[in-house]
Amino acid sequence: MYTNMLNVLLMGGGAAGAQGGGGFQFIFIGGMILVMWLFMIRPQTKKAKAQKDFISNLREGDKIVTIAGIHGTVKKINEDGTLKIEVSAGTYLTIERSAISMEYTTAQQKAAATPAK
């Protein structure tokens, strides 16, 4: 007897449940879209905006790390979207602005600001 009641509840209660079940499905799909936006799309757009702001605020003399792991100092900012960086005394590389890693650069700057014990 309990199995039959459970089946009726799971199937939506027959004809009356079939009419009202569509509204729940739309709410459920809307909730899934909202969760995806909150946990996936929104953080990625915030991170992309922070990366863009970081790259646009670079100045000559800033210490940076590229996405390839190359450490250097910005020596010249070119008009064509490239940077001339000095990786060691007298050694210069020309890289794209988009090749700069915000995470590694900020980590390096925090480590440099913290005094060694």
Coordinates of C-alpha atoms in Angstrom, one line a residue:
M1 CA 0.0 0.0 0.0
Y2 CA 2.8 2.4 0.8
T3 CA 4.5 1.6 -2.4
N4 CA 1.4 2.6 -4.4
M5 CA 1.2 5.9 -2.5
L6 CA 4.9 6.6 -3.2
N7 CA 4.4 5.8 -6.9
V8 CA 1.4 8.2 -7.0
L9 CA 3.5 11.0 -5.3
L10 CA 6.5 10.4 -7.5
M11 CA 4.5 10.4 -10.7
G12 CA 2.9 13.8 -9.8
G13 CA -0.5 12.6 -8.7
G14 CA -2.0 11.6 -12.0
A15 CA -3.7 14.1 -14.3
A16 CA -3.7 16.9 -11.8
G17 CA 0.0 16.5 -11.3
A18 CA 0.7 16.6 -15.0
Q19 CA -0.8 20.0 -15.3
G20 CA 1.2 21.6 -12.4
G21 CA 4.5 19.8 -13.0
G22 CA 5.7 22.1 -15.8
G23 CA 5.9 25.1 -13.4
F24 CA 8.2 23.2 -11.1
Q25 CA 10.5 22.2 -14.0
F26 CA 10.9 25.8 -15.1
I27 CA 11.7 26.9 -11.5
F28 CA 14.2 24.0 -11.2
I29 CA 15.9 24.9 -14.5
G30 CA 16.0 28.6 -13.6
G31 CA 17.6 27.7 -10.3
M32 CA 20.2 25.6 -12.0
I33 CA 21.1 28.5 -14.3
L34 CA 21.3 30.9 -11.4
V35 CA 23.7 28.5 -9.5
M36 CA 25.9 28.2 -12.6
W37 CA 26.0 32.0 -13.0
L38 CA 26.9 32.5 -9.3
F39 CA 29.6 29.9 -9.1
M40 CA 31.0 29.7 -12.6
I41 CA 30.4 32.7 -14.8
R42 CA 30.5 35.5 -12.3
P43 CA 33.9 34.6 -10.8
Q44 CA 35.4 34.2 -14.2
T45 CA 34.3 37.6 -15.4
K46 CA 35.5 39.2 -12.2
K47 CA 38.9 37.5 -12.7
A48 CA 39.1 38.6 -16.3
K49 CA 38.3 42.2 -15.3
A50 CA 40.9 42.2 -12.6
Q51 CA 43.5 40.8 -15.1
K52 CA 42.7 43.5 -17.6
D53 CA 42.9 46.3 -15.0
F54 CA 46.2 44.8 -13.8
I55 CA 47.8 44.8 -17.2
S56 CA 46.5 48.3 -18.1
N57 CA 48.0 49.7 -14.9
L58 CA 51.6 48.4 -15.5
R59 CA 54.3 51.0 -15.3
E60 CA 58.0 51.1 -16.2
G61 CA 60.0 49.7 -13.3
D62 CA 57.4 47.2 -12.2
K63 CA 58.6 43.7 -11.5
I64 CA 56.5 41.1 -13.3
V65 CA 56.3 37.3 -14.0
T66 CA 55.1 36.0 -17.3
I67 CA 52.8 33.1 -17.8
A68 CA 55.9 31.1 -18.9
G69 CA 57.5 31.8 -15.5
I70 CA 60.1 34.4 -16.7
H71 CA 60.8 37.1 -14.1
G72 CA 61.7 40.5 -15.2
T73 CA 61.4 44.3 -14.8
V74 CA 59.3 46.4 -17.2
K75 CA 61.7 48.8 -19.0
K76 CA 59.6 50.1 -21.8
I77 CA 55.9 50.0 -22.7
N78 CA 55.5 50.0 -26.5
E79 CA 52.5 51.4 -28.4
D80 CA 51.8 48.1 -30.2
G81 CA 50.8 46.3 -27.0
T82 CA 54.2 44.9 -26.2
L83 CA 56.5 45.3 -23.3
K84 CA 60.3 45.4 -23.2
I85 CA 61.4 43.6 -20.1
E86 CA 64.9 43.2 -18.6
V87 CA 65.4 39.6 -17.3
S88 CA 69.0 40.1 -16.2
A89 CA 71.5 42.9 -16.5
G90 CA 71.6 43.9 -20.2
T91 CA 69.3 41.1 -21.4
Y92 CA 66.0 42.3 -22.8
L93 CA 62.9 40.5 -24.1
T94 CA 59.9 41.9 -25.9
I95 CA 56.6 40.2 -24.8
E96 CA 52.9 40.8 -25.3
R97 CA 51.0 42.4 -22.4
S98 CA 48.7 39.4 -22.3
A99 CA 51.7 37.2 -21.4
I100 CA 51.9 38.7 -17.9
S101 CA 50.5 36.6 -15.1
M102 CA 48.7 38.6 -12.5
E103 CA 48.7 35.8 -9.8
Y104 CA 52.5 35.1 -10.0
T105 CA 53.3 38.8 -10.2
T106 CA 51.2 39.7 -7.1
A107 CA 52.7 36.7 -5.2
Q108 CA 56.2 37.9 -6.1
Q109 CA 55.4 41.4 -4.9
K110 CA 54.0 40.1 -1.6
A111 CA 57.1 38.0 -1.1
A112 CA 59.3 41.0 -1.8
A113 CA 57.4 43.2 0.6
T114 CA 57.6 40.6 3.4
P115 CA 61.0 40.9 5.2
A116 CA 63.1 37.7 5.4
K117 CA 63.6 36.1 8.8

